Amino acid sequence: MEKRTFLKTGLLLTVGAAMAPLIKACKSGNKAAATNAGMTIPPPKLRRTTPFTLPALPYDTGALEPHIDKMTMEIHHGKHHQGYVNKLNAAVKDTVYAEYELDDIIARVTTADAEKNVRNNAGGHWNHSLFWQVMAPDGGGKPGGQLASGINAAFGSFEQFQTAFSDASKSVFGSGWAWLCVGKDKSLFITTTPNQDNPMMLQIASNPGTPILGLDVWEHAYYLKHQNKRADYISTFFNVINWNEVGRLFDKAMFG
Ligand code: MN3
């Protein structure tokens, strides 16, 4: 090979290798028409000009005692969730996602290795932002309104829903989430996702839908109080579910 040709080829290969993750991210990020179980990725709401920030808790860190302890809430919100926010800001830098809103990132992110940090930290930010809202100090009891009818229609009764949701939460192997979702056909269903994935990740989720309730079953969510007893944590979660908020999300997903 002539020296000049070699230098040129060598340079191209180097630039090519450096650009590959970015190009990959751009390609998948721009894939706008993909559908999953009838759900289509909506056009992006360009553009976001400020970094992601940690949303304030809608109650005091000790407000969910004795069901969820104050120290767990302090670490879970102040350290774990803050960590996802910080890492997400770093992960989207210089990618196609840099100016996307969180929902738009979630809908587009793929399983590509180059997007792993975006996937994990966008999911972490989205999932916890929902999680804090679907709990409340005066929570628990049973849902009312349209949601009560929806749950009865889908699961037979509230008690049957509670059993199914608890079983799904226990079934997550390792770290992940259990969800109550509204599907494209407007029916309620329960699903789980590993790690920080969620059902709005249309390029990833095996059962896509709009989550209206989510339960974090990572050990960091319960280990300080319940140690290895995930079942106790799942059972106590039902004492703090904010059914008013879950009902509002249900109505929004069902009726716009
Ligand atoms: Mn968590």
Short mmCIF file of C-alpha atoms and ligand atoms in Angstrom, two decimals:
data_model
loop_
_atom_site.label_atom_id
_atom_site.label_comp_id
_atom_site.label_asym_id
_atom_site.label_seq_id
_atom_site.Cartn_x
_atom_site.Cartn_y
_atom_site.Cartn_z
CA MET A 1 0.00 0.00 0.00
CA GLU A 2 1.32 3.43 -0.89
CA LYS A 3 2.17 5.46 2.21
CA ARG A 4 -0.25 8.31 1.40
CA THR A 5 -3.17 5.91 0.92
CA PHE A 6 -2.33 4.14 4.16
CA LEU A 7 -2.31 7.41 6.11
CA LYS A 8 -5.63 8.46 4.64
CA THR A 9 -7.26 5.09 5.34
CA GLY A 10 -5.82 5.04 8.83
CA LEU A 11 -7.20 8.48 9.56
CA LEU A 12 -10.63 7.56 8.24
CA LEU A 13 -10.72 4.43 10.35
CA THR A 14 -9.85 6.41 13.47
CA VAL A 15 -12.46 9.07 12.84
CA GLY A 16 -14.96 6.38 11.88
CA ALA A 17 -14.45 4.51 15.13
CA ALA A 18 -14.82 7.67 17.20
CA MET A 19 -17.98 8.72 15.39
CA ALA A 20 -19.67 5.32 15.43
CA PRO A 21 -21.51 5.60 18.78
CA LEU A 22 -22.75 9.07 17.94
CA ILE A 23 -23.97 8.06 14.52
CA LYS A 24 -25.69 5.03 15.99
CA ALA A 25 -27.38 7.22 18.60
CA CYS A 26 -28.51 9.68 15.93
CA LYS A 27 -29.94 6.98 13.73
CA SER A 28 -32.02 5.39 16.46
CA GLY A 29 -32.90 8.75 17.97
CA ASN A 30 -34.33 9.91 14.70
CA LYS A 31 -36.37 6.79 14.13
CA ALA A 32 -39.73 8.50 14.61
CA ALA A 33 -42.30 6.19 13.05
CA ALA A 34 -41.57 3.00 14.99
CA THR A 35 -44.54 1.33 16.64
CA ASN A 36 -44.77 -1.25 19.40
CA ALA A 37 -48.08 -3.02 20.05
CA GLY A 38 -49.89 -0.20 18.28
CA MET A 39 -48.13 2.57 20.20
CA THR A 40 -46.32 5.04 17.94
CA ILE A 41 -43.52 7.35 18.97
CA PRO A 42 -44.88 10.91 18.87
CA PRO A 43 -42.88 13.74 17.26
CA PRO A 44 -40.34 15.22 19.67
CA LYS A 45 -41.08 18.44 21.55
CA LEU A 46 -37.81 20.11 20.61
CA ARG A 47 -36.00 21.63 22.33
CA ARG A 48 -34.94 21.46 25.95
CA THR A 49 -32.51 24.21 26.90
CA THR A 50 -31.98 23.55 30.62
CA PRO A 51 -30.46 20.51 32.36
CA PHE A 52 -32.66 17.90 34.02
CA THR A 53 -33.18 18.60 37.71
CA LEU A 54 -34.35 16.56 40.69
CA PRO A 55 -38.08 17.14 41.32
CA ALA A 56 -38.92 18.00 44.93
CA LEU A 57 -40.75 15.34 46.91
CA PRO A 58 -44.44 16.22 47.25
CA TYR A 59 -44.18 15.44 51.01
CA ASP A 60 -41.58 15.31 53.78
CA THR A 61 -39.05 12.44 53.70
CA GLY A 62 -40.52 11.13 56.98
CA ALA A 63 -44.14 11.49 55.87
CA LEU A 64 -44.58 7.90 54.70
CA GLU A 65 -43.53 6.47 58.09
CA PRO A 66 -44.04 3.86 59.39
CA HIS A 67 -44.55 2.22 55.98
CA ILE A 68 -41.54 3.71 54.17
CA ASP A 69 -38.85 4.95 56.56
CA LYS A 70 -37.34 8.43 56.52
CA MET A 71 -33.73 7.33 55.94
CA THR A 72 -34.70 5.20 52.94
CA MET A 73 -36.59 8.15 51.47
CA GLU A 74 -33.67 10.53 52.09
CA ILE A 75 -31.17 8.26 50.38
CA HIS A 76 -33.54 7.05 47.67
CA HIS A 77 -34.62 10.55 46.62
CA GLY A 78 -31.57 12.61 47.57
CA LYS A 79 -28.82 10.20 46.47
CA HIS A 80 -30.20 7.60 44.05
CA HIS A 81 -32.64 9.78 42.11
CA GLN A 82 -30.22 12.71 42.15
CA GLY A 83 -27.58 10.34 40.78
CA TYR A 84 -29.78 9.34 37.83
CA VAL A 85 -30.43 13.03 37.08
CA ASN A 86 -26.73 13.91 37.17
CA LYS A 87 -25.70 10.93 35.05
CA LEU A 88 -28.50 11.58 32.56
CA ASN A 89 -27.28 15.15 32.01
CA ALA A 90 -23.80 13.76 31.35
CA ALA A 91 -25.05 10.90 29.14
CA VAL A 92 -27.11 13.03 26.72
CA LYS A 93 -24.33 15.56 26.20
CA ASP A 94 -23.23 15.67 22.54
CA THR A 95 -25.85 13.11 21.46
CA VAL A 96 -29.08 13.54 19.49
CA TYR A 97 -30.87 13.47 22.85
CA ALA A 98 -29.10 16.58 24.15
CA GLU A 99 -32.14 18.83 23.64
CA TYR A 100 -34.93 16.26 24.01
CA GLU A 101 -37.46 16.27 26.80
CA LEU A 102 -37.45 13.21 29.07
CA ASP A 103 -40.57 11.61 27.49
CA ASP A 104 -39.05 11.96 24.03
CA ILE A 105 -35.83 10.29 25.13
CA ILE A 106 -37.74 7.46 26.82
CA ALA A 107 -39.82 6.82 23.69
CA ARG A 108 -36.74 6.67 21.42
CA VAL A 109 -33.93 5.12 23.41
CA THR A 110 -32.77 1.72 22.15
CA THR A 111 -30.83 -1.30 23.34
CA ALA A 112 -27.68 -0.10 21.53
CA ASP A 113 -24.55 -0.27 23.68
CA ALA A 114 -23.84 3.38 22.88
CA GLU A 115 -27.17 4.35 24.49
CA LYS A 116 -26.82 2.29 27.67
CA ASN A 117 -26.15 5.27 29.95
CA VAL A 118 -29.02 7.26 28.44
CA ARG A 119 -31.36 4.27 28.77
CA ASN A 120 -30.49 3.53 32.41
CA ASN A 121 -30.46 7.12 33.66
CA ALA A 122 -33.41 8.45 31.65
CA GLY A 123 -35.34 5.45 32.94
CA GLY A 124 -34.11 6.07 36.48
CA HIS A 125 -35.22 9.72 36.35
CA TRP A 126 -38.61 8.97 34.75
CA ASN A 127 -39.44 5.99 36.97
CA HIS A 128 -38.63 7.70 40.27
CA SER A 129 -40.42 10.91 39.23
CA LEU A 130 -43.59 8.82 38.87
CA PHE A 131 -42.90 6.75 41.99
CA TRP A 132 -42.88 9.74 44.40
CA GLN A 133 -46.19 10.97 42.96
CA VAL A 134 -48.06 7.68 43.32
CA MET A 135 -47.38 7.55 47.06
CA ALA A 136 -48.87 9.85 49.72
CA PRO A 137 -48.94 10.07 53.53
CA ASP A 138 -52.74 9.76 53.48
CA GLY A 139 -52.65 7.04 50.81
CA GLY A 140 -53.79 3.45 50.88
CA GLY A 141 -57.31 2.11 50.77
CA LYS A 142 -58.91 1.48 47.41
CA PRO A 143 -59.28 3.45 44.19
CA GLY A 144 -62.55 5.13 43.31
CA GLY A 145 -64.17 6.52 40.19
CA GLN A 146 -63.45 5.19 36.72
CA LEU A 147 -60.26 3.51 37.91
CA ALA A 148 -62.18 1.27 40.31
CA SER A 149 -64.39 0.12 37.43
CA GLY A 150 -61.35 -0.35 35.19
CA ILE A 151 -59.59 -2.50 37.80
CA ASN A 152 -62.70 -4.60 38.36
CA ALA A 153 -63.13 -5.09 34.62
CA ALA A 154 -59.50 -6.10 34.08
CA PHE A 155 -58.80 -8.18 37.19
CA GLY A 156 -62.21 -9.19 38.62
CA SER A 157 -61.87 -7.27 41.89
CA PHE A 158 -59.51 -4.94 43.73
CA GLU A 159 -58.29 -7.88 45.83
CA GLN A 160 -57.46 -9.89 42.70
CA PHE A 161 -55.59 -6.90 41.30
CA GLN A 162 -53.65 -6.57 44.56
CA THR A 163 -52.63 -10.24 44.42
CA ALA A 164 -51.62 -10.03 40.76
CA PHE A 165 -49.61 -6.83 41.27
CA SER A 166 -47.90 -8.26 44.36
CA ASP A 167 -47.05 -11.49 42.56
CA ALA A 168 -45.59 -9.54 39.63
CA SER A 169 -43.50 -7.43 42.02
CA LYS A 170 -42.16 -10.54 43.75
CA SER A 171 -41.37 -12.16 40.39
CA VAL A 172 -38.86 -9.49 39.28
CA PHE A 173 -35.48 -11.23 39.31
CA GLY A 174 -32.85 -8.86 40.68
CA SER A 175 -33.53 -5.15 40.20
CA GLY A 176 -36.54 -3.72 38.39
CA TRP A 177 -40.06 -2.38 38.54
CA ALA A 178 -43.67 -3.59 38.54
CA TRP A 179 -46.23 -1.49 36.68
CA LEU A 180 -49.96 -1.01 36.24
CA CYS A 181 -50.42 0.31 32.73
CA VAL A 182 -53.04 1.44 30.26
CA GLY A 183 -52.46 -0.24 26.89
CA LYS A 184 -53.12 1.09 23.42
CA ASP A 185 -56.49 -0.71 23.50
CA LYS A 186 -57.33 1.22 26.72
CA SER A 187 -57.27 -1.90 28.87
CA LEU A 188 -55.39 -2.14 32.17
CA PHE A 189 -52.56 -4.62 32.48
CA ILE A 190 -49.67 -5.44 34.83
CA THR A 191 -46.11 -5.82 33.58
CA THR A 192 -42.56 -5.72 34.92
CA THR A 193 -39.32 -4.30 33.55
CA PRO A 194 -35.71 -5.03 34.47
CA ASN A 195 -33.29 -2.42 35.84
CA GLN A 196 -34.56 1.11 35.01
CA ASP A 197 -36.45 0.21 31.83
CA ASN A 198 -40.11 1.15 31.64
CA PRO A 199 -43.16 0.44 29.47
CA MET A 200 -42.90 3.79 27.67
CA MET A 201 -39.59 2.68 26.11
CA LEU A 202 -41.24 1.74 22.84
CA GLN A 203 -37.98 0.48 21.28
CA ILE A 204 -37.32 -1.77 24.27
CA ALA A 205 -40.45 -2.74 26.25
CA SER A 206 -41.95 -6.16 25.56
CA ASN A 207 -45.32 -4.96 26.93
CA PRO A 208 -45.58 -1.26 26.10
CA GLY A 209 -48.18 0.94 27.75
CA THR A 210 -48.70 4.10 29.80
CA PRO A 211 -47.76 3.46 33.44
CA ILE A 212 -50.20 4.83 36.03
CA LEU A 213 -48.63 3.04 39.03
CA GLY A 214 -45.07 1.83 39.50
CA LEU A 215 -43.31 -0.01 42.31
CA ASP A 216 -39.53 0.11 42.65
CA VAL A 217 -38.32 -3.32 43.76
CA TRP A 218 -34.60 -2.53 43.70
CA GLU A 219 -33.09 -3.49 47.06
CA HIS A 220 -32.20 0.17 47.71
CA ALA A 221 -35.95 0.85 47.96
CA TYR A 222 -36.50 -1.42 50.97
CA TYR A 223 -33.33 -3.00 52.32
CA LEU A 224 -32.74 -0.63 55.29
CA LYS A 225 -36.15 -1.42 56.77
CA HIS A 226 -37.07 -4.83 55.37
CA GLN A 227 -33.66 -6.34 54.50
CA ASN A 228 -34.27 -9.35 52.25
CA LYS A 229 -38.04 -9.44 52.83
CA ARG A 230 -39.30 -7.91 49.58
CA ALA A 231 -42.77 -9.34 50.19
CA ASP A 232 -43.16 -7.21 53.36
CA TYR A 233 -42.21 -4.08 51.44
CA ILE A 234 -44.68 -4.87 48.66
CA SER A 235 -47.44 -5.44 51.19
CA THR A 236 -46.71 -2.18 53.03
CA PHE A 237 -46.60 -0.22 49.73
CA PHE A 238 -50.37 -0.69 49.49
CA ASN A 239 -50.71 1.48 52.64
CA VAL A 240 -49.22 4.50 50.87
CA ILE A 241 -50.55 4.26 47.30
CA ASN A 242 -51.93 7.64 46.25
CA TRP A 243 -55.05 6.39 44.46
CA ASN A 244 -56.15 9.96 43.70
CA GLU A 245 -53.02 10.47 41.59
CA VAL A 246 -53.22 6.98 40.03
CA GLY A 247 -56.85 7.72 39.16
CA ARG A 248 -55.88 11.05 37.59
CA LEU A 249 -53.23 9.33 35.46
CA PHE A 250 -55.77 6.65 34.51
CA ASP A 251 -58.32 9.25 33.37
CA LYS A 252 -55.62 11.07 31.40
CA ALA A 253 -54.47 7.88 29.66
CA MET A 254 -58.04 6.76 28.94
CA PHE A 255 -59.79 9.96 28.01
CA GLY A 256 -56.94 12.35 27.15
MN MN3 B 1 -35.01 3.32 43.17
#
